[in-house]
Amino acid sequence: MILTLRPGTKKKEIDKVVSKIKQLGFSAHISRGRERIIIGVIGVNAIRAREIFEASPVVESITPISKPYKLVSREFKEEDTIIPIKGKVRIGGKKVVVIAGPCAVEEKKLLISIAKKVKAAGATILRGGAFKPRTSPYSFQGLGKKGLEYLKAAKAETGLAILTEVMDTRDVELVAEYADIIQIGARNMQNFNLLKEVGKYKKPVLLKRGISATLTELFMSAEYILSSGNKEVILCERGIRTFEDATRNTVDISAIGLVEELSHLPIIVDPSHATGRRSLIAPISKAAVAAGADGLLIEVHTHPEEALSDGAQSLLPKDFEKLMKELGRVAEAVGRNI
Ligand code: PEP
Ligand code: MN
């Protein structure tokens, strides 16, 4: 249930509403809009609360929520959430933010050279996995802490913000020390303990859609993070599994428009994992920007043939540079910039 307070409601009166909500055994989440204050009443059975607040002079309207997610919904927060990353980078605003880099952190010098190249082409955030979720236990699993140190060195050298994945609740504290954005990978989208753990940190989280997850399930996973206290969640469409086997996964372009309709959170697209094919990165990136995505997550490697993971879907820096120029024109056509 969502309470919309009358414009101009004083702090004392807001506090009274919140303490009443708590007294009734619910939790209250406040969202301050430009004109109005909206309070989400979270609890299993909010009918009793409804009766009480219908009689309150400061409550303008009550909206029951039929959807299972609340804090994530547009009904709860009308304005887009814009997430400040570091320096001037903001995700969810007019600028389409490009996050680029290798699938996995490999060697330090190599990472720094890729970082410099993606920065020169216009990327503002560097990606690279130090903890890698691999289908096979025999594949390269990532460098762990050493990989995080290399990311730190690349950040110091280039000024790029860092996005890196965490797979285990025991590593969240460590990863949060190095990352500007913590990634939750597709395979962990429903690792609820991990979601609750990253929810305790004041650090933006990139939440990837699971390969078999519906949008509602993605929103519910985001709800775990928001309800644990962390409001800075960026959603990521990275393809879902369908009957089509010509690509690694199938990109759900409608997810971009639907997220925009149903949620205030930013949505970015990962054309690399969505397609698994280098040749499809450019067309899918353009489609994503045209459809309104707030950003892109693209794998780039100087020597894809030697990459320890995902070489086949990694762009060469020169192709990435070309794509960035083309994306500038697409962004402009839809009233954004890159
Ligand atoms: C990744 O971004 O490194 C990754 C493993 O992606 P996903 O979780 O989408 O497969
Ligand atoms: Mn990868």
GROMACS .gro file of N, CA and C in nm, residues 145-245:
model
  303
  145LYS      N    1   4.143  -1.166  -0.512
  145LYS     CA    2   4.192  -1.038  -0.457
  145LYS      C    3   4.298  -0.972  -0.546
  146LYS      N    4   4.383  -1.054  -0.606
  146LYS     CA    5   4.486  -0.999  -0.694
  146LYS      C    6   4.421  -0.923  -0.812
  147GLY      N    7   4.311  -0.978  -0.862
  147GLY     CA    8   4.237  -0.913  -0.971
  147GLY      C    9   4.181  -0.778  -0.926
  148LEU      N   10   4.135  -0.773  -0.802
  148LEU     CA   11   4.080  -0.647  -0.750
  148LEU      C   12   4.192  -0.543  -0.740
  149GLU      N   13   4.311  -0.588  -0.702
  149GLU     CA   14   4.427  -0.497  -0.694
  149GLU      C   15   4.460  -0.442  -0.833
  150TYR      N   16   4.450  -0.526  -0.933
  150TYR     CA   17   4.479  -0.479  -1.070
  150TYR      C   18   4.374  -0.377  -1.114
  151LEU      N   19   4.249  -0.400  -1.075
  151LEU     CA   20   4.143  -0.304  -1.109
  151LEU      C   21   4.171  -0.169  -1.042
  152LYS      N   22   4.220  -0.176  -0.919
  152LYS     CA   23   4.253  -0.054  -0.845
  152LYS      C   24   4.364   0.022  -0.918
  153ALA      N   25   4.462  -0.054  -0.967
  153ALA     CA   26   4.574   0.009  -1.040
  153ALA      C   27   4.522   0.073  -1.169
  154ALA      N   28   4.430   0.006  -1.238
  154ALA     CA   29   4.376   0.060  -1.363
  154ALA      C   30   4.294   0.185  -1.336
  155LYS      N   31   4.226   0.187  -1.222
  155LYS     CA   32   4.147   0.304  -1.185
  155LYS      C   33   4.241   0.422  -1.155
  156ALA      N   34   4.348   0.394  -1.082
  156ALA     CA   35   4.444   0.500  -1.048
  156ALA      C   36   4.507   0.558  -1.174
  157GLU      N   37   4.533   0.472  -1.269
  157GLU     CA   38   4.600   0.513  -1.392
  157GLU      C   39   4.507   0.592  -1.486
  158THR      N   40   4.378   0.552  -1.490
  158THR     CA   41   4.288   0.611  -1.591
  158THR      C   42   4.178   0.701  -1.534
  159GLY      N   43   4.148   0.685  -1.406
  159GLY     CA   44   4.038   0.761  -1.347
  159GLY      C   45   3.902   0.698  -1.374
  160LEU      N   46   3.901   0.584  -1.441
  160LEU     CA   47   3.773   0.517  -1.469
  160LEU      C   48   3.716   0.457  -1.340
  161ALA      N   49   3.584   0.460  -1.327
  161ALA     CA   50   3.520   0.389  -1.216
  161ALA      C   51   3.526   0.239  -1.247
  162ILE      N   52   3.506   0.157  -1.144
  162ILE     CA   53   3.523   0.012  -1.158
  162ILE      C   54   3.393  -0.063  -1.131
  163LEU      N   55   3.362  -0.157  -1.222
  163LEU     CA   56   3.250  -0.249  -1.199
  163LEU      C   57   3.307  -0.391  -1.193
  164THR      N   58   3.277  -0.462  -1.087
  164THR     CA   59   3.325  -0.600  -1.078
  164THR      C   60   3.226  -0.685  -0.999
  165GLU      N   61   3.229  -0.815  -1.029
  165GLU     CA   62   3.126  -0.905  -0.974
  165GLU      C   63   3.162  -0.962  -0.838
  166VAL      N   64   3.058  -0.984  -0.758
  166VAL     CA   65   3.074  -1.060  -0.634
  166VAL      C   66   2.984  -1.181  -0.643
  167MET      N   67   3.035  -1.297  -0.600
  167MET     CA   68   2.957  -1.420  -0.612
  167MET      C   69   2.921  -1.481  -0.476
  168ASP      N   70   2.988  -1.434  -0.371
  168ASP     CA   71   2.976  -1.501  -0.242
  168ASP      C   72   2.956  -1.396  -0.133
  169THR      N   73   2.864  -1.423  -0.041
  169THR     CA   74   2.839  -1.327   0.068
  169THR      C   75   2.968  -1.297   0.145
  170ARG      N   76   3.058  -1.395   0.153
  170ARG     CA   77   3.181  -1.375   0.231
  170ARG      C   78   3.277  -1.277   0.166
  171ASP      N   79   3.255  -1.249   0.037
  171ASP     CA   80   3.347  -1.158  -0.034
  171ASP      C   81   3.291  -1.017  -0.052
  172VAL      N   82   3.169  -0.993  -0.006
  172VAL     CA   83   3.106  -0.863  -0.036
  172VAL      C   84   3.188  -0.747   0.024
  173GLU      N   85   3.233  -0.763   0.147
  173GLU     CA   86   3.308  -0.655   0.211
  173GLU      C   87   3.435  -0.622   0.132
  174LEU      N   88   3.504  -0.725   0.089
  174LEU     CA   89   3.628  -0.707   0.012
  174LEU      C   90   3.598  -0.640  -0.123
  175VAL      N   91   3.502  -0.693  -0.195
  175VAL     CA   92   3.470  -0.639  -0.329
  175VAL      C   93   3.423  -0.493  -0.318
  176ALA      N   94   3.343  -0.465  -0.214
  176ALA     CA   95   3.290  -0.328  -0.196
  176ALA      C   96   3.402  -0.227  -0.172
  177GLU      N   97   3.514  -0.274  -0.118
  177GLU     CA   98   3.629  -0.184  -0.095
  177GLU      C   99   3.689  -0.135  -0.226
  178TYR      N  100   3.682  -0.217  -0.329
  178TYR     CA  101   3.747  -0.186  -0.457
  178TYR      C  102   3.649  -0.135  -0.563
  179ALA      N  103   3.527  -0.186  -0.560
  179ALA     CA  104   3.433  -0.157  -0.669
  179ALA      C  105   3.360  -0.025  -0.650
  180ASP      N  106   3.332   0.043  -0.762
  180ASP     CA  107   3.241   0.158  -0.757
  180ASP      C  108   3.099   0.109  -0.783
  181ILE      N  109   3.088  -0.003  -0.855
  181ILE     CA  110   2.959  -0.070  -0.873
  181ILE      C  111   2.984  -0.219  -0.851
  182ILE      N  112   2.900  -0.280  -0.767
  182ILE     CA  113   2.912  -0.424  -0.743
  182ILE      C  114   2.816  -0.495  -0.839
  183GLN      N  115   2.869  -0.590  -0.914
  183GLN     CA  116   2.782  -0.666  -1.005
  183GLN      C  117   2.732  -0.794  -0.940
  184ILE      N  118   2.601  -0.818  -0.956
  184ILE     CA  119   2.545  -0.950  -0.922
  184ILE      C  120   2.516  -1.014  -1.057
  185GLY      N  121   2.580  -1.125  -1.084
  185GLY     CA  122   2.568  -1.189  -1.214
  185GLY      C  123   2.436  -1.262  -1.232
  186ALA      N  124   2.408  -1.299  -1.358
  186ALA     CA  125   2.282  -1.364  -1.393
  186ALA      C  126   2.257  -1.488  -1.307
  187ARG      N  127   2.363  -1.564  -1.285
  187ARG     CA  128   2.345  -1.690  -1.210
  187ARG      C  129   2.310  -1.667  -1.064
  188ASN      N  130   2.342  -1.550  -1.014
  188ASN     CA  131   2.314  -1.520  -0.873
  188ASN      C  132   2.194  -1.428  -0.853
  189MET      N  133   2.117  -1.405  -0.960
  189MET     CA  134   2.006  -1.311  -0.946
  189MET      C  135   1.910  -1.350  -0.833
  190GLN      N  136   1.899  -1.478  -0.811
  190GLN     CA  137   1.809  -1.521  -0.703
  190GLN      C  138   1.885  -1.582  -0.585
  191ASN      N  139   2.008  -1.538  -0.567
  191ASN     CA  140   2.083  -1.577  -0.447
  191ASN      C  141   2.043  -1.475  -0.341
  192PHE      N  142   1.935  -1.505  -0.271
  192PHE     CA  143   1.872  -1.404  -0.186
  192PHE      C  144   1.960  -1.357  -0.071
  193ASN      N  145   2.044  -1.447  -0.019
  193ASN     CA  146   2.135  -1.402   0.088
  193ASN      C  147   2.236  -1.302   0.036
  194LEU      N  148   2.282  -1.324  -0.088
  194LEU     CA  149   2.377  -1.231  -0.148
  194LEU      C  150   2.309  -1.096  -0.174
  195LEU      N  151   2.184  -1.100  -0.219
  195LEU     CA  152   2.110  -0.976  -0.243
  195LEU      C  153   2.093  -0.897  -0.113
  196LYS      N  154   2.060  -0.969  -0.006
  196LYS     CA  155   2.041  -0.901   0.124
  196LYS      C  156   2.174  -0.843   0.173
  197GLU      N  157   2.282  -0.914   0.145
  197GLU     CA  158   2.414  -0.867   0.191
  197GLU      C  159   2.455  -0.738   0.118
  198VAL      N  160   2.442  -0.736  -0.016
  198VAL     CA  161   2.480  -0.613  -0.088
  198VAL      C  162   2.381  -0.500  -0.055
  199GLY      N  163   2.264  -0.538  -0.010
  199GLY     CA  164   2.164  -0.439   0.031
  199GLY      C  165   2.206  -0.360   0.155
  200LYS      N  166   2.306  -0.414   0.229
  200LYS     CA  167   2.350  -0.346   0.352
  200LYS      C  168   2.455  -0.239   0.322
  201TYR      N  169   2.506  -0.239   0.198
  201TYR     CA  170   2.615  -0.146   0.165
  201TYR      C  171   2.564  -0.021   0.095
  202LYS      N  172   2.637   0.087   0.110
  202LYS     CA  173   2.604   0.211   0.038
  202LYS      C  174   2.690   0.211  -0.088
  203LYS      N  175   2.657   0.125  -0.178
  203LYS     CA  176   2.737   0.108  -0.299
  203LYS      C  177   2.643   0.065  -0.410
  204PRO      N  178   2.647   0.134  -0.528
  204PRO     CA  179   2.557   0.094  -0.635
  204PRO      C  180   2.575  -0.054  -0.674
  205VAL      N  181   2.463  -0.117  -0.709
  205VAL     CA  182   2.465  -0.259  -0.747
  205VAL      C  183   2.409  -0.272  -0.889
  206LEU      N  184   2.482  -0.345  -0.973
  206LEU     CA  185   2.429  -0.379  -1.106
  206LEU      C  186   2.372  -0.519  -1.094
  207LEU      N  187   2.241  -0.531  -1.113
  207LEU     CA  188   2.174  -0.660  -1.097
  207LEU      C  189   2.138  -0.714  -1.234
  208LYS      N  190   2.200  -0.827  -1.270
  208LYS     CA  191   2.174  -0.886  -1.401
  208LYS      C  192   2.054  -0.979  -1.396
  209ARG      N  193   1.979  -0.978  -1.504
  209ARG     CA  194   1.863  -1.066  -1.514
  209ARG      C  195   1.908  -1.210  -1.533
  210GLY      N  196   1.849  -1.301  -1.460
  210GLY     CA  197   1.884  -1.443  -1.473
  210GLY      C  198   1.841  -1.497  -1.609
  211ILE      N  199   1.905  -1.603  -1.657
  211ILE     CA  200   1.875  -1.650  -1.792
  211ILE      C  201   1.733  -1.706  -1.807
  212SER      N  202   1.672  -1.745  -1.697
  212SER     CA  203   1.533  -1.793  -1.706
  212SER      C  204   1.440  -1.709  -1.621
  213ALA      N  205   1.479  -1.588  -1.593
  213ALA     CA  206   1.398  -1.506  -1.501
  213ALA      C  207   1.301  -1.417  -1.575
  214THR      N  208   1.178  -1.410  -1.524
  214THR     CA  209   1.081  -1.315  -1.579
  214THR      C  210   1.119  -1.176  -1.527
  215LEU      N  211   1.057  -1.075  -1.587
  215LEU     CA  212   1.085  -0.940  -1.538
  215LEU      C  213   1.036  -0.922  -1.395
  216THR      N  214   0.923  -0.983  -1.364
  216THR     CA  215   0.873  -0.973  -1.226
  216THR      C  216   0.975  -1.032  -1.128
  217GLU      N  217   1.036  -1.144  -1.167
  217GLU     CA  218   1.137  -1.204  -1.078
  217GLU      C  219   1.259  -1.112  -1.064
  218LEU      N  220   1.295  -1.045  -1.174
  218LEU     CA  221   1.407  -0.949  -1.166
  218LEU      C  222   1.371  -0.836  -1.069
  219PHE      N  223   1.249  -0.785  -1.081
  219PHE     CA  224   1.206  -0.678  -0.991
  219PHE      C  225   1.204  -0.725  -0.845
  220MET      N  226   1.161  -0.849  -0.824
  220MET     CA  227   1.157  -0.901  -0.687
  220MET      C  228   1.298  -0.911  -0.628
  221SER      N  229   1.394  -0.947  -0.713
  221SER     CA  230   1.533  -0.954  -0.666
  221SER      C  231   1.584  -0.815  -0.631
  222ALA      N  232   1.548  -0.717  -0.715
  222ALA     CA  233   1.587  -0.578  -0.685
  222ALA      C  234   1.521  -0.532  -0.556
  223GLU      N  235   1.397  -0.578  -0.535
  223GLU     CA  236   1.323  -0.541  -0.413
  223GLU      C  237   1.398  -0.589  -0.287
  224TYR      N  238   1.463  -0.707  -0.297
  224TYR     CA  239   1.544  -0.757  -0.185
  224TYR      C  240   1.652  -0.655  -0.148
  225ILE      N  241   1.718  -0.599  -0.250
  225ILE     CA  242   1.829  -0.507  -0.224
  225ILE      C  243   1.774  -0.375  -0.168
  226LEU      N  244   1.670  -0.323  -0.232
  226LEU     CA  245   1.613  -0.196  -0.186
  226LEU      C  246   1.557  -0.207  -0.045
  227SER      N  247   1.488  -0.319  -0.018
  227SER     CA  248   1.427  -0.331   0.115
  227SER      C  249   1.532  -0.357   0.223
  228SER      N  250   1.654  -0.393   0.182
  228SER     CA  251   1.762  -0.409   0.281
  228SER      C  252   1.831  -0.275   0.307
  229GLY      N  253   1.791  -0.171   0.235
  229GLY     CA  254   1.846  -0.037   0.264
  229GLY      C  255   1.923   0.027   0.151
  230ASN      N  256   1.961  -0.051   0.050
  230ASN     CA  257   2.040   0.006  -0.060
  230ASN      C  258   1.948   0.040  -0.177
  231LYS      N  259   1.935   0.171  -0.203
  231LYS     CA  260   1.839   0.215  -0.305
  231LYS      C  261   1.903   0.229  -0.444
  232GLU      N  262   2.035   0.202  -0.452
  232GLU     CA  263   2.105   0.228  -0.578
  232GLU      C  264   2.125   0.101  -0.659
  233VAL      N  265   2.019   0.064  -0.731
  233VAL     CA  266   2.024  -0.058  -0.811
  233VAL      C  267   2.006  -0.025  -0.958
  234ILE      N  268   2.093  -0.081  -1.040
  234ILE     CA  269   2.084  -0.066  -1.185
  234ILE      C  270   2.048  -0.204  -1.238
  235LEU      N  271   1.942  -0.212  -1.318
  235LEU     CA  272   1.901  -0.342  -1.374
  235LEU      C  273   1.976  -0.367  -1.504
  236CYS      N  274   1.996  -0.494  -1.537
  236CYS     CA  275   2.070  -0.525  -1.660
  236CYS      C  276   2.005  -0.639  -1.736
  237GLU      N  277   1.963  -0.609  -1.859
  237GLU     CA  278   1.912  -0.713  -1.950
  237GLU      C  279   2.033  -0.773  -2.021
  238ARG      N  280   2.052  -0.904  -2.005
  238ARG     CA  281   2.170  -0.969  -2.064
  238ARG      C  282   2.130  -1.095  -2.141
  239GLY      N  283   2.003  -1.093  -2.187
  239GLY     CA  284   1.956  -1.205  -2.268
  239GLY      C  285   1.898  -1.315  -2.182
  240ILE      N  286   1.799  -1.382  -2.240
  240ILE     CA  287   1.735  -1.493  -2.170
  240ILE      C  288   1.743  -1.618  -2.257
  241ARG      N  289   1.723  -1.733  -2.197
  241ARG     CA  290   1.735  -1.857  -2.273
  241ARG      C  291   1.603  -1.888  -2.345
  242THR      N  292   1.612  -1.905  -2.476
  242THR     CA  293   1.493  -1.941  -2.553
  242THR      C  294   1.529  -2.064  -2.638
  243PHE      N  295   1.440  -2.101  -2.730
  243PHE     CA  296   1.470  -2.216  -2.817
  243PHE      C  297   1.574  -2.182  -2.923
  244GLU      N  298   1.601  -2.055  -2.944
  244GLU     CA  299   1.696  -2.014  -3.046
  244GLU      C  300   1.838  -2.047  -3.002
  245ASP      N  301   1.910  -2.121  -3.086
  245ASP     CA  302   2.047  -2.153  -3.045
  245ASP      C  303   2.155  -2.093  -3.135
   0.00000   0.00000   0.00000
